[in-house]
Amino acid sequence: MDKVQYRSRKIAIVSHTLSGGGAERFSAVLGRMLDGLGYEIHHIVVNDAVDYAFAGTLFNLGKASAGQNIVSRKIGKGRLLKRYLDDAQIDTVIDNRSRNIWLREWLTKRIYGDRKKIYVVHSFKIDDYFPPFRWLARWLYADADAIVGVSQRIADEIQSKYGLTNTQVIYNPVEVTPTDAQNQNPNPDKYLLFLGRFDDKVKNFGLMLEAFALSGVHQQGYRLLLMGSGPDEGLLKHQIQRLQLQDSIQIVPFQSNPYTFLQNARFTLLTSRHEGFPMSLIESLALGVPVVSVDCPSGPSEIVQHEVNGLLVPNFDVAALSDAIKRLATDANLYDICKTNAMASVAHLSVESIGQQWQTMLEK
């Protein structure tokens, strides 16, 4: 993207971390994308976890407030945030955090002050982003410059539940290309790949593992690689042992650059109870790798074109998912069709296209 020389807007992107999940990876991609448009970018992370490459300046609230007790740390973070926004002369805040404690968010809104405020909603579980009462959500967010839902279904749900007419849709951008993956193949055998946070309440690993076992593809030499980290790694290992799949399923530690693993996978898997607009799916397709996904709210139905770039099946249906896994692993004609169409199916999510949408919103 060409930088716009006249632009002087200073943007703070506020995130829980720059590590681990898709929402956090989005923050890093968003910063690089807006930096490429000529904006001055400041990343503010609430907790001390930074693994993704980022553009601009980093202010680590977690590190800056370390060593204090929990009450002092929370108060201190608020003061530090206000001081940083003032000292850096930030004029726009893009808030990528979950925001379900209304009193904290009222205080945060006061800290943001009269700056341009854009709130991003990354999950269909919108209770993680808004208070439980419609009037309270409207009181907090009706005057925001924009509320961005990362899928059409999220935006529709926000407008329906809270009546917030300042809501709009901007899909997550996909930044990767095949050149981002290294040439060597770290896993020369056939494998399917899950990429994400080990959080069973969201990812529903029981469904994934049961379907993988039922498909029988492991008896044909296919393995399942689970790449990530999170609180339910122990539960995941227990489920693998219970199904006696230790020889067919491998847990791979979280990596900030997973693209070589992605590019060399047969296809990727997603079995979540709910999502937003899954980065793992669009990055997989951008690398020419088909996907098998459940039709959870929201995102997959706006990404996966059934039997065109992958397979989309009803959620919580072990038989349907296992059949989809088997089909894409063994049906060479279907696989070739999906692989051929994968990259083109996410061309509309390019950094150039999505960057233009963000630029238009920022300059209103």
Coordinates of C-alpha atoms in Angstrom, one line a residue:
M1 CA 0.0 0.0 0.0
D2 CA 1.1 3.5 -0.8
K3 CA 1.6 5.7 2.3
V4 CA -0.4 8.9 2.4
Q5 CA 2.0 11.7 3.1
Y6 CA -0.4 14.2 4.5
R7 CA -1.8 12.0 7.1
S8 CA -0.9 12.8 10.7
R9 CA -3.5 10.8 12.7
K10 CA -2.0 9.1 15.8
I11 CA -3.8 5.8 16.5
A12 CA -3.6 3.7 19.7
I13 CA -4.6 0.1 19.2
V14 CA -5.6 -1.3 22.7
S15 CA -5.4 -5.1 23.1
H16 CA -5.2 -7.6 26.0
T17 CA -1.9 -8.9 24.5
L18 CA -0.1 -9.4 21.2
S19 CA 0.2 -13.1 21.7
G20 CA -1.9 -16.3 21.4
G21 CA -5.3 -15.9 19.7
G22 CA -6.8 -14.7 16.5
A23 CA -8.1 -11.4 18.0
E24 CA -4.5 -10.6 19.2
R25 CA -3.1 -11.6 15.8
F26 CA -5.6 -9.2 14.2
S27 CA -4.3 -6.4 16.3
A28 CA -0.8 -6.9 15.0
V29 CA -2.0 -7.2 11.4
L30 CA -4.2 -4.1 11.8
G31 CA -1.3 -2.1 13.1
R32 CA 1.0 -3.1 10.2
M33 CA -1.8 -2.4 7.7
L34 CA -2.5 1.1 9.1
D35 CA 1.2 1.9 9.4
G36 CA 1.4 1.1 5.7
L37 CA -1.2 3.7 5.1
G38 CA 0.9 6.3 6.8
Y39 CA -0.7 6.5 10.2
E40 CA 1.3 6.7 13.4
I41 CA 0.6 3.5 15.3
H42 CA 0.9 2.9 19.1
H43 CA 0.1 -0.6 20.4
I44 CA -1.1 -0.6 24.0
V45 CA -1.3 -4.0 25.6
V46 CA -3.0 -4.6 29.0
N47 CA -1.0 -7.7 29.9
D48 CA 2.6 -8.5 29.4
A49 CA 2.6 -10.9 26.5
V50 CA 4.0 -9.9 23.2
D51 CA 4.9 -12.5 20.5
Y52 CA 3.5 -11.2 17.2
A53 CA 5.6 -8.8 15.1
F54 CA 4.1 -5.3 15.2
A55 CA 4.6 -1.9 13.6
G56 CA 4.9 1.4 15.5
T57 CA 5.5 2.0 19.2
L58 CA 4.6 -0.5 22.0
F59 CA 3.4 0.5 25.5
N60 CA 3.2 -2.5 27.7
L61 CA 0.8 -1.7 30.6
G62 CA 1.4 -5.1 32.1
K63 CA 5.1 -4.6 32.4
A64 CA 4.8 -1.0 33.5
S65 CA 2.5 -1.9 36.4
A66 CA 4.3 -5.1 37.4
G67 CA 5.2 -5.6 41.1
Q68 CA 2.1 -3.9 42.5
N69 CA -0.8 -5.7 44.3
I70 CA -3.9 -6.4 42.2
V71 CA -5.9 -3.3 43.3
S72 CA -2.9 -0.9 42.9
R73 CA -2.1 -2.5 39.6
K74 CA -5.6 -2.0 38.2
I75 CA -5.7 1.7 39.4
G76 CA -2.2 2.2 38.1
K77 CA -3.0 0.8 34.7
G78 CA -5.7 3.4 34.3
R79 CA -3.4 6.3 35.3
L80 CA -0.6 5.0 33.1
L81 CA -3.0 4.6 30.1
K82 CA -4.3 8.2 30.5
R83 CA -0.8 9.6 30.8
Y84 CA 0.4 7.8 27.7
L85 CA -2.6 8.8 25.6
D86 CA -2.0 12.4 26.6
D87 CA 1.8 12.4 26.2
A88 CA 1.7 10.7 22.8
Q89 CA -1.1 13.0 21.7
I90 CA -3.3 10.1 20.6
D91 CA -6.3 11.3 18.6
T92 CA -7.9 7.9 17.8
V93 CA -8.4 4.8 19.9
I94 CA -9.2 1.4 18.4
D95 CA -10.2 -0.9 21.2
N96 CA -9.8 -4.7 20.5
R97 CA -10.4 -6.0 24.0
S98 CA -13.4 -7.9 25.3
R99 CA -15.4 -5.5 27.4
N100 CA -17.9 -7.2 29.7
I101 CA -17.4 -5.3 33.0
W102 CA -19.5 -2.1 32.5
L103 CA -18.0 -0.1 35.4
R104 CA -14.5 -0.7 34.1
E105 CA -15.6 0.2 30.6
W106 CA -17.2 3.4 31.8
L107 CA -14.0 4.4 33.5
T108 CA -12.0 3.5 30.4
K109 CA -14.3 5.5 28.2
R110 CA -13.6 8.5 30.5
I111 CA -9.9 7.9 30.1
Y112 CA -10.3 7.9 26.3
G113 CA -12.1 11.2 26.6
D114 CA -13.1 13.1 23.4
R115 CA -10.8 11.1 21.1
K116 CA -12.2 9.3 18.2
K117 CA -13.3 5.9 19.6
I118 CA -13.7 2.7 17.5
Y119 CA -14.7 -0.6 19.3
V120 CA -14.0 -3.9 17.6
V121 CA -16.2 -7.0 18.3
H122 CA -14.3 -10.2 17.5
S123 CA -16.8 -12.9 18.6
F124 CA -20.4 -13.8 18.1
K125 CA -20.5 -14.2 21.9
I126 CA -21.3 -10.5 22.2
D127 CA -22.0 -10.8 25.9
D128 CA -18.2 -10.6 26.2
Y129 CA -18.2 -7.1 24.7
F130 CA -21.4 -5.5 26.0
P131 CA -23.2 -5.2 29.4
P132 CA -26.3 -7.3 29.9
F133 CA -28.8 -4.5 29.6
R134 CA -29.7 -2.8 26.3
W135 CA -30.0 0.7 27.9
L136 CA -26.6 0.3 29.5
A137 CA -24.9 -0.8 26.3
R138 CA -26.5 2.2 24.5
W139 CA -25.3 4.6 27.3
L140 CA -21.8 3.3 26.9
Y141 CA -21.4 3.0 23.1
A142 CA -24.1 4.9 21.3
D143 CA -21.8 7.9 20.9
A144 CA -18.8 5.8 19.7
D145 CA -17.5 6.8 16.3
A146 CA -17.9 3.2 15.1
I147 CA -18.5 -0.3 16.4
V148 CA -16.9 -2.7 14.0
G149 CA -18.2 -6.3 13.8
V150 CA -15.8 -8.6 12.0
S151 CA -18.6 -10.5 10.4
Q152 CA -22.0 -9.6 9.0
R153 CA -23.7 -11.9 11.5
I154 CA -22.0 -10.1 14.5
A155 CA -23.0 -6.7 13.2
D156 CA -26.6 -7.8 12.7
E157 CA -26.7 -9.3 16.2
I158 CA -25.4 -6.1 17.8
Q159 CA -27.9 -3.9 15.9
S160 CA -30.8 -6.3 16.8
K161 CA -29.9 -6.8 20.5
Y162 CA -28.7 -3.2 21.4
G163 CA -30.0 -1.0 18.6
L164 CA -26.6 0.5 18.0
T165 CA -26.9 2.0 14.6
N166 CA -23.2 3.1 14.6
T167 CA -22.3 -0.6 13.9
Q168 CA -20.6 -1.6 10.6
V169 CA -18.9 -4.6 9.1
I170 CA -15.2 -4.8 8.2
Y171 CA -13.8 -8.3 7.8
N172 CA -10.5 -9.3 9.2
P173 CA -7.7 -8.8 6.6
V174 CA -5.5 -11.6 5.4
E175 CA -1.8 -10.6 5.3
V176 CA -0.1 -13.8 4.4
T177 CA 1.0 -15.1 1.0
P178 CA 2.8 -18.3 0.0
T179 CA 6.1 -16.4 0.2
D180 CA 5.6 -16.0 4.0
A181 CA 6.1 -19.7 4.5
Q182 CA 9.6 -21.2 4.4
N183 CA 10.5 -23.8 1.8
Q184 CA 11.3 -26.6 4.1
N185 CA 8.5 -28.9 5.2
P186 CA 8.8 -29.6 9.0
N187 CA 6.3 -32.4 8.8
P188 CA 6.8 -34.5 5.6
D189 CA 3.9 -36.9 6.4
K190 CA 0.3 -36.2 5.7
Y191 CA -1.4 -34.1 8.4
L192 CA -4.5 -32.1 9.2
L193 CA -4.0 -28.9 11.2
F194 CA -5.8 -27.1 14.0
L195 CA -4.4 -23.6 14.8
G196 CA -5.6 -21.7 17.8
R197 CA -6.0 -21.3 21.6
F198 CA -6.5 -24.4 23.7
D199 CA -9.8 -23.3 25.2
D200 CA -12.4 -26.1 25.0
K201 CA -15.3 -23.9 26.0
V202 CA -14.8 -22.2 22.6
K203 CA -13.0 -24.7 20.4
N204 CA -14.9 -27.9 21.3
F205 CA -12.0 -30.3 21.0
G206 CA -14.2 -33.2 22.0
L207 CA -16.1 -32.9 18.7
M208 CA -12.8 -32.6 16.7
L209 CA -11.1 -35.6 18.2
E210 CA -14.2 -37.8 18.1
A211 CA -14.8 -37.0 14.4
F212 CA -11.1 -37.5 13.6
A213 CA -11.2 -40.9 15.2
L214 CA -14.5 -41.9 13.5
S215 CA -13.2 -40.8 10.1
G216 CA -10.5 -43.5 10.1
V217 CA -8.1 -41.3 8.2
H218 CA -5.4 -42.0 10.8
Q219 CA -5.4 -45.6 9.6
Q220 CA -4.4 -44.3 6.2
G221 CA -1.4 -42.4 7.6
Y222 CA -3.0 -39.0 8.3
R223 CA -2.1 -37.2 11.5
L224 CA -3.8 -34.4 13.3
L225 CA -1.5 -31.5 14.5
L226 CA -2.9 -29.2 17.2
M227 CA -0.8 -26.0 17.3
G228 CA -1.3 -23.5 20.1
S229 CA -1.3 -23.1 23.8
G230 CA -3.9 -22.4 26.5
P231 CA -5.6 -23.5 29.7
D232 CA -7.0 -26.7 28.4
E233 CA -3.9 -28.4 27.1
G234 CA -4.1 -31.0 29.9
L235 CA -7.7 -31.8 29.1
L236 CA -6.7 -32.1 25.4
K237 CA -4.0 -34.6 26.3
H238 CA -6.4 -36.6 28.4
Q239 CA -9.0 -36.8 25.5
I240 CA -6.3 -38.0 23.1
Q241 CA -5.3 -40.7 25.5
R242 CA -8.9 -41.7 26.1
L243 CA -9.4 -42.2 22.4
Q244 CA -6.0 -44.0 22.1
L245 CA -4.8 -41.6 19.4
Q246 CA -1.4 -40.7 20.9
D247 CA 0.4 -42.0 17.8
S248 CA -1.9 -40.0 15.4
I249 CA -2.3 -36.7 17.2
Q250 CA 0.6 -34.3 18.0
I251 CA 0.5 -31.1 20.1
V252 CA 2.7 -28.4 18.6
P253 CA 3.6 -25.4 20.8
F254 CA 2.3 -22.0 19.8
Q255 CA 4.3 -20.3 17.1
S256 CA 4.1 -16.6 16.2
N257 CA 4.8 -17.6 12.5
P258 CA 2.9 -20.8 11.8
Y259 CA 2.8 -20.4 8.1
T260 CA 5.1 -23.2 7.0
F261 CA 3.0 -25.6 9.0
L262 CA -0.2 -24.1 7.4
Q263 CA 1.1 -24.2 3.9
N264 CA 2.1 -27.9 4.2
A265 CA -1.1 -29.1 5.8
R266 CA -3.6 -31.2 3.8
F267 CA -6.3 -29.0 5.2
T268 CA -7.2 -27.2 8.4
L269 CA -9.9 -28.0 10.9
L270 CA -12.3 -25.7 12.9
T271 CA -14.9 -27.1 15.3
S272 CA -15.7 -24.1 17.5
R273 CA -18.9 -23.5 19.4
H274 CA -18.7 -19.8 18.4
E275 CA -16.2 -17.6 16.6
G276 CA -15.9 -14.2 15.0
F277 CA -14.2 -14.2 11.7
P278 CA -11.6 -16.9 12.1
M279 CA -8.1 -15.8 11.2
S280 CA -7.0 -19.5 10.9
L281 CA -9.5 -20.1 8.1
I282 CA -8.7 -17.1 6.0
E283 CA -4.9 -17.5 6.5
S284 CA -5.2 -21.2 5.5
L285 CA -7.1 -20.3 2.3
A286 CA -4.7 -17.5 1.5
L287 CA -1.9 -20.1 1.5
G288 CA -3.9 -22.4 -0.9
V289 CA -4.9 -24.8 1.8
P290 CA -8.6 -25.9 1.9
V291 CA -10.6 -26.0 5.2
V292 CA -13.1 -28.2 6.9
S293 CA -15.3 -26.2 9.3
V294 CA -18.4 -26.5 11.3
D295 CA -21.1 -23.8 10.6
C296 CA -20.8 -22.1 14.0
P297 CA -21.9 -18.5 14.7
S298 CA -20.1 -16.6 13.2
G299 CA -17.6 -16.4 10.4
P300 CA -17.3 -19.8 8.7
S301 CA -20.5 -19.4 6.6
E302 CA -19.1 -16.1 5.3
I303 CA -15.7 -17.7 4.5
V304 CA -16.2 -21.3 3.5
Q305 CA -18.0 -22.1 0.2
H306 CA -19.0 -25.7 0.5
E307 CA -17.2 -28.0 -2.0
V308 CA -15.6 -24.9 -3.6
N309 CA -12.8 -24.0 -1.1
G310 CA -13.6 -26.5 1.6
L311 CA -16.4 -28.3 3.4
L312 CA -18.9 -26.6 5.8
V313 CA -20.9 -29.0 8.0
P314 CA -23.6 -28.5 10.7
N315 CA -22.2 -27.9 14.1
F316 CA -22.1 -30.6 16.9
D317 CA -22.7 -33.3 14.3
V318 CA -19.9 -35.9 14.7
A319 CA -21.0 -38.1 11.8
A320 CA -21.2 -35.1 9.4
L321 CA -17.8 -33.8 10.5
S322 CA -16.1 -37.2 10.3
D323 CA -17.5 -37.7 6.8
A324 CA -16.2 -34.3 5.7
I325 CA -12.7 -35.1 7.1
K326 CA -12.7 -38.4 5.2
R327 CA -13.9 -36.9 2.0
L328 CA -11.4 -34.1 1.8
A329 CA -8.6 -36.5 2.8
T330 CA -9.4 -39.2 0.3
D331 CA -11.4 -37.7 -2.6
A332 CA -8.7 -36.4 -4.9
N333 CA -11.0 -34.6 -7.3
L334 CA -12.8 -32.8 -4.6
Y335 CA -9.5 -31.9 -2.9
D336 CA -8.1 -30.5 -6.2
I337 CA -11.2 -28.3 -6.7
C338 CA -11.0 -26.9 -3.2
K339 CA -7.3 -26.3 -3.3
T340 CA -7.5 -24.6 -6.7
N341 CA -10.1 -22.2 -5.5
A342 CA -8.7 -21.5 -2.0
M343 CA -6.5 -18.4 -2.7
A344 CA -9.0 -16.6 -5.0
S345 CA -11.8 -17.2 -2.4
V346 CA -10.2 -14.7 0.0
A347 CA -8.8 -12.2 -2.5
H348 CA -11.4 -9.7 -1.3
L349 CA -9.8 -9.8 2.2
S350 CA -6.5 -8.5 1.0
V351 CA -4.7 -5.9 3.1
E352 CA -5.2 -3.4 0.3
S353 CA -9.0 -3.9 0.2
I354 CA -9.6 -4.0 3.9
G355 CA -7.1 -1.2 4.5
Q356 CA -9.2 1.0 2.2
Q357 CA -12.3 0.3 4.3
W358 CA -10.5 1.2 7.5
Q359 CA -9.1 4.3 6.0
T360 CA -12.5 5.5 4.8
M361 CA -13.9 5.0 8.3
L362 CA -11.0 6.7 10.0
E363 CA -11.3 9.7 7.8
K364 CA -15.0 10.3 8.3

